[in-house]
mmCIF file of C-alpha atoms in Angstrom:
data_model
loop_
_atom_site.group_PDB
_atom_site.id
_atom_site.type_symbol
_atom_site.label_atom_id
_atom_site.label_comp_id
_atom_site.label_asym_id
_atom_site.label_seq_id
_atom_site.Cartn_x
_atom_site.Cartn_y
_atom_site.Cartn_z
ATOM 1 C CA MET A 156 0.000 0.000 0.000
ATOM 2 C CA GLU A 157 1.373 3.405 -0.930
ATOM 3 C CA SER A 158 1.811 5.998 1.772
ATOM 4 C CA HIS A 159 0.837 9.654 1.518
ATOM 5 C CA TYR A 160 2.859 12.377 3.194
ATOM 6 C CA VAL A 161 1.471 15.818 4.007
ATOM 7 C CA LEU A 162 4.295 17.786 5.610
ATOM 8 C CA SER A 163 5.307 15.565 8.538
ATOM 9 C CA LEU A 164 1.982 13.741 8.545
ATOM 10 C CA LEU A 165 1.692 10.161 7.274
ATOM 11 C CA PHE A 166 -1.434 8.073 6.758
ATOM 12 C CA ARG A 167 -0.897 4.321 6.668
ATOM 13 C CA ARG A 168 -2.508 1.015 7.537
ATOM 14 C CA ALA A 169 -2.369 0.207 11.228
ATOM 15 C CA ARG A 170 -0.041 -2.493 12.539
ATOM 16 C CA ALA A 171 -0.694 -4.761 15.505
ATOM 17 C CA GLN A 172 1.593 -2.686 17.713
ATOM 18 C CA ASP A 173 -0.575 0.395 17.043
ATOM 19 C CA VAL A 174 -3.655 -1.227 18.610
ATOM 20 C CA PRO A 175 -3.191 0.067 22.189
ATOM 21 C CA ALA A 176 -2.728 3.645 20.922
ATOM 22 C CA ILE A 177 -5.847 3.335 18.758
ATOM 23 C CA VAL A 178 -7.909 1.961 21.646
ATOM 24 C CA ALA A 179 -6.673 4.783 23.880
ATOM 25 C CA MET A 180 -8.035 7.288 21.328
ATOM 26 C CA LEU A 181 -11.371 5.437 21.099
ATOM 27 C CA ALA A 182 -11.671 5.598 24.890
ATOM 28 C CA ASP A 183 -10.615 9.264 25.183
ATOM 29 C CA ASP A 184 -14.014 10.532 24.063
ATOM 30 C CA PRO A 185 -17.265 11.489 25.869
ATOM 31 C CA LEU A 186 -19.151 8.620 24.215
ATOM 32 C CA GLY A 187 -16.303 6.120 23.992
ATOM 33 C CA ALA A 188 -15.099 6.332 27.600
ATOM 34 C CA ALA A 189 -17.927 4.170 28.948
ATOM 35 C CA ARG A 190 -17.626 1.377 26.412
ATOM 36 C CA GLU A 191 -13.916 0.597 26.084
ATOM 37 C CA GLY A 192 -11.632 -1.531 28.243
ATOM 38 C CA ASP A 193 -7.960 -2.312 28.772
ATOM 39 C CA PRO A 194 -6.112 -1.349 25.538
ATOM 40 C CA ASN A 195 -4.180 -4.611 25.850
ATOM 41 C CA ASP A 196 -7.353 -6.751 25.992
ATOM 42 C CA GLU A 197 -6.813 -9.580 23.503
ATOM 43 C CA ARG A 198 -10.238 -8.968 21.947
ATOM 44 C CA TYR A 199 -8.928 -5.727 20.444
ATOM 45 C CA LEU A 200 -6.053 -7.588 18.810
ATOM 46 C CA ALA A 201 -8.429 -10.275 17.491
ATOM 47 C CA ALA A 202 -10.603 -7.579 15.885
ATOM 48 C CA PHE A 203 -7.472 -5.991 14.410
ATOM 49 C CA GLU A 204 -6.408 -9.311 12.871
ATOM 50 C CA ARG A 205 -9.790 -9.766 11.234
ATOM 51 C CA ILE A 206 -9.715 -6.251 9.752
ATOM 52 C CA ASP A 207 -6.111 -6.669 8.661
ATOM 53 C CA THR A 208 -6.787 -9.906 6.754
ATOM 54 C CA ASP A 209 -10.054 -8.744 5.151
ATOM 55 C CA PRO A 210 -9.376 -7.431 1.624
ATOM 56 C CA TYR A 211 -12.281 -4.969 1.979
ATOM 57 C CA ASP A 212 -11.367 -3.470 5.338
ATOM 58 C CA GLU A 213 -8.608 -1.052 6.327
ATOM 59 C CA LEU A 214 -7.736 0.304 9.741
ATOM 60 C CA ILE A 215 -5.825 3.542 9.145
ATOM 61 C CA VAL A 216 -3.644 5.604 11.445
ATOM 62 C CA ALA A 217 -2.317 9.118 11.120
ATOM 63 C CA GLU A 218 1.301 9.246 12.233
ATOM 64 C CA ARG A 219 3.153 12.444 13.082
ATOM 65 C CA ASP A 220 6.821 12.311 14.027
ATOM 66 C CA GLY A 221 6.551 8.567 14.604
ATOM 67 C CA LYS A 222 3.556 8.887 16.922
ATOM 68 C CA VAL A 223 0.009 7.687 16.215
ATOM 69 C CA VAL A 224 -2.191 10.795 16.460
ATOM 70 C CA GLY A 225 -5.357 9.787 14.589
ATOM 71 C CA THR A 226 -7.318 6.813 13.323
ATOM 72 C CA MET A 227 -10.242 5.784 11.153
ATOM 73 C CA GLN A 228 -11.543 2.572 9.635
ATOM 74 C CA LEU A 229 -12.438 2.287 5.944
ATOM 75 C CA THR A 230 -14.697 -0.582 4.848
ATOM 76 C CA TYR A 231 -15.464 -1.148 1.172
ATOM 77 C CA LEU A 232 -19.054 -2.356 0.985
ATOM 78 C CA ALA A 233 -20.442 -4.381 -1.889
ATOM 79 C CA GLY A 234 -24.096 -4.074 -2.847
ATOM 80 C CA LEU A 235 -26.397 -4.594 -5.797
ATOM 81 C CA SER A 236 -27.765 -1.022 -5.620
ATOM 82 C CA ARG A 237 -26.602 1.540 -8.168
ATOM 83 C CA LEU A 238 -25.469 -1.059 -10.709
ATOM 84 C CA GLY A 239 -23.436 -2.944 -8.137
ATOM 85 C CA ALA A 240 -21.482 0.101 -6.987
ATOM 86 C CA GLU A 241 -18.943 -0.191 -4.166
ATOM 87 C CA ARG A 242 -19.310 2.227 -1.250
ATOM 88 C CA CYS A 243 -16.707 3.249 1.300
ATOM 89 C CA GLN A 244 -17.890 3.404 4.894
ATOM 90 C CA ILE A 245 -15.864 5.384 7.418
ATOM 91 C CA GLU A 246 -16.114 4.373 11.078
ATOM 92 C CA ALA A 247 -14.319 5.077 14.346
ATOM 93 C CA VAL A 248 -12.772 8.433 13.444
ATOM 94 C CA ARG A 249 -10.613 9.853 16.211
ATOM 95 C CA VAL A 250 -7.847 12.439 16.620
ATOM 96 C CA SER A 251 -5.757 12.362 19.774
ATOM 97 C CA ALA A 252 -6.684 15.096 22.266
ATOM 98 C CA ALA A 253 -3.239 16.712 22.074
ATOM 99 C CA HIS A 254 -3.557 17.227 18.317
ATOM 100 C CA ARG A 255 -7.097 18.516 17.893
ATOM 101 C CA GLY A 256 -7.599 21.864 16.161
ATOM 102 C CA GLU A 257 -4.637 21.322 13.831
ATOM 103 C CA GLY A 258 -6.693 20.318 10.787
ATOM 104 C CA LEU A 259 -5.511 16.743 11.133
ATOM 105 C CA GLY A 260 -9.017 15.232 11.013
ATOM 106 C CA ARG A 261 -9.802 17.164 7.842
ATOM 107 C CA LYS A 262 -6.648 15.910 6.128
ATOM 108 C CA MET A 263 -7.369 12.351 7.260
ATOM 109 C CA ILE A 264 -10.968 12.310 5.983
ATOM 110 C CA ALA A 265 -9.906 13.995 2.722
ATOM 111 C CA TRP A 266 -7.251 11.283 2.301
ATOM 112 C CA GLY A 267 -9.926 8.625 2.866
ATOM 113 C CA ILE A 268 -12.229 10.239 0.296
ATOM 114 C CA ASP A 269 -9.398 10.361 -2.245
ATOM 115 C CA ARG A 270 -8.611 6.727 -1.531
ATOM 116 C CA ALA A 271 -12.261 5.697 -2.044
ATOM 117 C CA ARG A 272 -12.443 7.689 -5.272
ATOM 118 C CA ALA A 273 -9.249 6.081 -6.576
ATOM 119 C CA ARG A 274 -10.797 2.641 -5.970
ATOM 120 C CA GLY A 275 -13.860 3.648 -7.968
ATOM 121 C CA CYS A 276 -16.281 3.827 -5.042
ATOM 122 C CA ALA A 277 -19.546 5.585 -5.923
ATOM 123 C CA MET A 278 -20.082 6.954 -2.426
ATOM 124 C CA VAL A 279 -18.502 7.562 0.971
ATOM 125 C CA GLN A 280 -20.829 7.163 3.947
ATOM 126 C CA LEU A 281 -20.619 7.465 7.695
ATOM 127 C CA THR A 282 -22.853 8.084 10.681
ATOM 128 C CA SER A 283 -22.234 10.495 13.521
ATOM 129 C CA ASP A 284 -23.962 10.571 16.908
ATOM 130 C CA LYS A 285 -26.534 13.375 16.994
ATOM 131 C CA SER A 286 -24.812 14.812 20.091
ATOM 132 C CA ARG A 287 -21.587 15.475 18.121
ATOM 133 C CA THR A 288 -22.617 18.850 16.706
ATOM 134 C CA ASP A 289 -19.024 19.942 16.085
ATOM 135 C CA ALA A 290 -18.500 16.810 14.003
ATOM 136 C CA HIS A 291 -21.615 17.623 11.971
ATOM 137 C CA ARG A 292 -20.269 21.055 11.018
ATOM 138 C CA PHE A 293 -17.012 19.328 10.096
ATOM 139 C CA TYR A 294 -18.663 16.746 7.795
ATOM 140 C CA ASP A 295 -20.982 19.382 6.294
ATOM 141 C CA SER A 296 -17.917 21.462 5.393
ATOM 142 C CA LEU A 297 -16.338 18.455 3.684
ATOM 143 C CA GLY A 298 -19.353 18.140 1.355
ATOM 144 C CA PHE A 299 -21.178 15.325 3.135
ATOM 145 C CA VAL A 300 -24.982 15.557 3.162
ATOM 146 C CA ALA A 301 -26.919 14.456 6.277
ATOM 147 C CA SER A 302 -29.583 12.846 4.094
ATOM 148 C CA HIS A 303 -30.276 9.810 6.281
ATOM 149 C CA GLU A 304 -31.387 8.861 9.768
ATOM 150 C CA GLY A 305 -28.827 6.597 11.419
ATOM 151 C CA TYR A 306 -30.580 3.840 13.368
ATOM 152 C CA LYS A 307 -28.903 1.627 15.989
ATOM 153 C CA LEU A 308 -30.287 -1.306 17.934
ATOM 154 C CA ALA A 309 -28.135 -2.582 20.802
ATOM 155 C CA LEU A 310 -28.366 -6.373 21.233
ATOM 156 C CA MET B 272 -27.245 -22.224 6.448
ATOM 157 C CA GLU B 273 -30.442 -23.034 8.277
ATOM 158 C CA SER B 274 -33.710 -21.712 6.902
ATOM 159 C CA HIS B 275 -36.529 -20.234 8.936
ATOM 160 C CA TYR B 276 -40.163 -20.783 7.952
ATOM 161 C CA VAL B 277 -42.978 -18.498 9.080
ATOM 162 C CA LEU B 278 -46.201 -19.906 7.632
ATOM 163 C CA SER B 279 -45.426 -20.083 3.891
ATOM 164 C CA LEU B 280 -42.631 -17.545 4.180
ATOM 165 C CA LEU B 281 -38.973 -18.556 3.838
ATOM 166 C CA PHE B 282 -35.862 -16.430 4.398
ATOM 167 C CA ARG B 283 -32.715 -17.704 2.710
ATOM 168 C CA ARG B 284 -29.489 -16.566 1.078
ATOM 169 C CA ALA B 285 -29.977 -15.292 -2.450
ATOM 170 C CA ARG B 286 -28.810 -17.342 -5.421
ATOM 171 C CA ALA B 287 -27.484 -15.943 -8.717
ATOM 172 C CA GLN B 288 -30.821 -16.619 -10.427
ATOM 173 C CA ASP B 289 -32.559 -14.363 -7.868
ATOM 174 C CA VAL B 290 -30.536 -11.310 -8.919
ATOM 175 C CA PRO B 291 -32.958 -9.944 -11.576
ATOM 176 C CA ALA B 292 -35.894 -10.175 -9.129
ATOM 177 C CA ILE B 293 -33.857 -8.404 -6.434
ATOM 178 C CA VAL B 294 -32.812 -5.630 -8.836
ATOM 179 C CA ALA B 295 -36.442 -5.202 -9.927
ATOM 180 C CA MET B 296 -37.379 -4.579 -6.269
ATOM 181 C CA LEU B 297 -34.509 -2.109 -5.819
ATOM 182 C CA ALA B 298 -35.732 -0.203 -8.896
ATOM 183 C CA ASP B 299 -39.440 -0.282 -7.911
ATOM 184 C CA ASP B 300 -39.017 2.503 -5.365
ATOM 185 C CA PRO B 301 -39.284 6.313 -5.496
ATOM 186 C CA LEU B 302 -35.575 6.703 -4.710
ATOM 187 C CA GLY B 303 -34.319 3.594 -6.484
ATOM 188 C CA ALA B 304 -36.043 4.112 -9.835
ATOM 189 C CA ALA B 305 -33.565 6.744 -11.009
ATOM 190 C CA ARG B 306 -30.422 4.846 -10.106
ATOM 191 C CA GLU B 307 -30.905 1.277 -11.308
ATOM 192 C CA GLY B 308 -30.491 -0.248 -14.785
ATOM 193 C CA ASP B 309 -31.253 -3.445 -16.704
ATOM 194 C CA PRO B 310 -31.737 -6.236 -14.109
ATOM 195 C CA ASN B 311 -29.624 -8.482 -16.363
ATOM 196 C CA ASP B 312 -26.688 -6.040 -16.395
ATOM 197 C CA GLU B 313 -23.599 -8.133 -15.650
ATOM 198 C CA ARG B 314 -22.445 -5.645 -12.994
ATOM 199 C CA TYR B 315 -25.299 -6.781 -10.746
ATOM 200 C CA LEU B 316 -24.164 -10.386 -11.054
ATOM 201 C CA ALA B 317 -20.548 -9.388 -10.322
ATOM 202 C CA ALA B 318 -21.663 -7.617 -7.140
ATOM 203 C CA PHE B 319 -23.708 -10.674 -6.172
ATOM 204 C CA GLU B 320 -20.668 -12.931 -6.613
ATOM 205 C CA ARG B 321 -18.578 -10.723 -4.364
ATOM 206 C CA ILE B 322 -21.240 -10.701 -1.636
ATOM 207 C CA ASP B 323 -21.794 -14.443 -2.001
ATOM 208 C CA THR B 324 -18.115 -15.287 -1.555
ATOM 209 C CA ASP B 325 -17.504 -12.863 1.332
ATOM 210 C CA PRO B 326 -17.786 -14.679 4.674
ATOM 211 C CA TYR B 327 -19.035 -11.469 6.314
ATOM 212 C CA ASP B 328 -21.732 -10.552 3.815
ATOM 213 C CA GLU B 329 -25.146 -12.099 3.136
ATOM 214 C CA LEU B 330 -27.701 -11.141 0.530
ATOM 215 C CA ILE B 331 -31.053 -12.441 1.816
ATOM 216 C CA VAL B 332 -34.349 -12.983 0.041
ATOM 217 C CA ALA B 333 -37.847 -13.595 1.403
ATOM 218 C CA GLU B 334 -39.560 -16.290 -0.639
ATOM 219 C CA ARG B 335 -43.314 -16.923 -0.573
ATOM 220 C CA ASP B 336 -44.784 -19.805 -2.599
ATOM 221 C CA GLY B 337 -41.555 -20.054 -4.592
ATOM 222 C CA LYS B 338 -41.498 -16.368 -5.482
ATOM 223 C CA VAL B 339 -38.972 -13.762 -4.277
ATOM 224 C CA VAL B 340 -41.025 -11.098 -2.472
ATOM 225 C CA GLY B 341 -38.442 -9.293 -0.330
ATOM 226 C CA THR B 342 -34.721 -8.686 0.106
ATOM 227 C CA MET B 343 -32.132 -7.233 2.448
ATOM 228 C CA GLN B 344 -28.344 -7.359 2.792
ATOM 229 C CA LEU B 345 -26.632 -8.198 6.075
ATOM 230 C CA THR B 346 -22.973 -7.237 6.502
ATOM 231 C CA TYR B 347 -21.047 -8.229 9.623
ATOM 232 C CA LEU B 348 -18.663 -5.381 10.396
ATOM 233 C CA ALA B 349 -15.499 -5.768 12.406
ATOM 234 C CA GLY B 350 -14.212 -2.901 14.488
ATOM 235 C CA LEU B 351 -12.031 -2.206 17.500
ATOM 236 C CA SER B 352 -14.754 -0.222 19.286
ATOM 237 C CA ARG B 353 -16.649 -1.810 22.190
ATOM 238 C CA LEU B 354 -13.942 -4.409 22.883
ATOM 239 C CA GLY B 355 -13.781 -5.509 19.260
ATOM 240 C CA ALA B 356 -17.516 -6.128 18.961
ATOM 241 C CA GLU B 357 -19.016 -7.219 15.645
ATOM 242 C CA ARG B 358 -21.935 -5.186 14.322
ATOM 243 C CA CYS B 359 -24.533 -6.202 11.765
ATOM 244 C CA GLN B 360 -25.379 -3.596 9.137
ATOM 245 C CA ILE B 361 -28.625 -3.920 7.203
ATOM 246 C CA GLU B 362 -28.790 -2.368 3.740
ATOM 247 C CA ALA B 363 -31.044 -2.431 0.691
ATOM 248 C CA VAL B 364 -34.288 -3.503 2.405
ATOM 249 C CA ARG B 365 -37.168 -3.953 -0.038
ATOM 250 C CA VAL B 366 -40.536 -5.709 -0.136
ATOM 251 C CA SER B 367 -42.188 -6.226 -3.524
ATOM 252 C CA ALA B 368 -45.057 -3.807 -4.196
ATOM 253 C CA ALA B 369 -47.637 -6.607 -4.421
ATOM 254 C CA HIS B 370 -46.796 -7.810 -0.914
ATOM 255 C CA ARG B 371 -46.565 -4.598 1.103
ATOM 256 C CA GLY B 372 -48.799 -4.207 4.142
ATOM 257 C CA GLU B 373 -48.640 -7.910 4.994
ATOM 258 C CA GLY B 374 -46.091 -7.602 7.779
ATOM 259 C CA LEU B 375 -43.442 -9.230 5.621
ATOM 260 C CA GLY B 376 -40.851 -6.488 6.162
ATOM 261 C CA ARG B 377 -41.306 -6.742 9.920
ATOM 262 C CA LYS B 378 -40.759 -10.513 9.858
ATOM 263 C CA MET B 379 -37.718 -10.107 7.634
ATOM 264 C CA ILE B 380 -36.023 -7.468 9.831
ATOM 265 C CA ALA B 381 -36.871 -9.448 12.979
ATOM 266 C CA TRP B 382 -35.266 -12.522 11.358
ATOM 267 C CA GLY B 383 -32.159 -10.442 10.581
ATOM 268 C CA ILE B 384 -31.980 -9.169 14.167
ATOM 269 C CA ASP B 385 -32.284 -12.732 15.506
ATOM 270 C CA ARG B 386 -29.567 -13.849 13.115
ATOM 271 C CA ALA B 387 -27.231 -11.057 14.248
ATOM 272 C CA ARG B 388 -27.925 -11.861 17.900
ATOM 273 C CA ALA B 389 -27.209 -15.565 17.316
ATOM 274 C CA ARG B 390 -23.811 -14.616 15.830
ATOM 275 C CA GLY B 391 -23.016 -12.570 18.911
ATOM 276 C CA CYS B 392 -23.231 -9.149 17.259
ATOM 277 C CA ALA B 393 -23.370 -6.288 19.766
ATOM 278 C CA MET B 394 -25.469 -4.054 17.547
ATOM 279 C CA VAL B 395 -27.611 -3.888 14.427
ATOM 280 C CA GLN B 396 -27.370 -0.659 12.451
ATOM 281 C CA LEU B 397 -28.886 0.814 9.319
ATOM 282 C CA THR B 398 -29.574 4.173 7.740
ATOM 283 C CA SER B 399 -32.815 5.309 6.160
ATOM 284 C CA ASP B 400 -33.330 8.278 3.832
ATOM 285 C CA LYS B 401 -34.941 11.156 5.749
ATOM 286 C CA SER B 402 -37.764 11.234 3.194
ATOM 287 C CA ARG B 403 -38.876 7.699 4.148
ATOM 288 C CA THR B 404 -41.046 8.686 7.103
ATOM 289 C CA ASP B 405 -43.089 5.450 6.969
ATOM 290 C CA ALA B 406 -39.852 3.487 7.242
ATOM 291 C CA HIS B 407 -38.851 5.549 10.290
ATOM 292 C CA ARG B 408 -42.051 4.643 12.147
ATOM 293 C CA PHE B 409 -41.367 1.024 11.172
ATOM 294 C CA TYR B 410 -37.803 0.999 12.552
ATOM 295 C CA ASP B 411 -38.858 2.937 15.668
ATOM 296 C CA SER B 412 -41.489 0.254 16.357
ATOM 297 C CA LEU B 413 -38.846 -2.458 16.040
ATOM 298 C CA GLY B 414 -36.791 -0.847 18.815
ATOM 299 C CA PHE B 415 -34.204 0.957 16.695
ATOM 300 C CA VAL B 416 -33.090 4.375 17.949
ATOM 301 C CA ALA B 417 -32.398 7.174 15.452
ATOM 302 C CA SER B 418 -29.391 8.294 17.451
ATOM 303 C CA HIS B 419 -27.132 9.217 14.526
ATOM 304 C CA GLU B 420 -26.986 11.475 11.510
ATOM 305 C CA GLY B 421 -26.404 9.459 8.339
ATOM 306 C CA TYR B 422 -23.954 11.281 6.059
ATOM 307 C CA LYS B 423 -23.406 10.460 2.381
ATOM 308 C CA LEU B 424 -20.930 11.923 -0.096
ATOM 309 C CA ALA B 425 -21.454 10.984 -3.738
ATOM 310 C CA LEU B 426 -18.166 10.622 -5.644
#
């Protein structure tokens, strides 16, 4: 996989040793704090291995000066709709607290959009909790349209 | 894969020969009409083959008296969040026009939820176009919570 540099910022696929840093970012969040556990829990590594071996799934990290400072997951979804078009779904977007406000999230999402376009995806989609109003302004400004209701059912 | 019978109704994985009937249902919809093509377009069959060979993807049909009368796609998403929990995403839900109002969609979604629960999924998720207000009442009544904004970016 090619790597893209923007100044000192690198986006690349995550490696197993990045998992604790990624989990720490997932947990360092008003909504995520209550639902995450020990970053070294083996279930996180098992989920990483599944993503890493799935040809349609990519766990991405943003690395600045050798340090993981952001993450997102890209999943390439098949479907019959729209003449069998592939869609890219973005999940689990996080920027480390120490690096917020630097435009890092914008560069990361833009990199993901470019990557989906280069694959020939017809659409990029994501959902964002209705309480994340700052995130909504962010996605609006990137050209996303909040055209859908995002439904969740906890099992 | 086991099959579940409810009266004369059967839910099962789609076969290649079901693809034209599924595409016809996708197209017979206010939003779908403008974006679908010839049900025999080979791109639909290529998308079916990818779904059919992906261990984390299932294209489902509802069959009544030997006829395909409904469809949905279930995708089992990996992720690090929530201790590496798997989520089930439902996409492309349709019931054929001649069989609406018979409770078929409710049985189909309930079957999908049961299937996700049996796999150990922590969550079922889907998005629904904001113009589909009937669908929103339907998902609300099934226990789904419209907690998220669903963002799309056409490429």
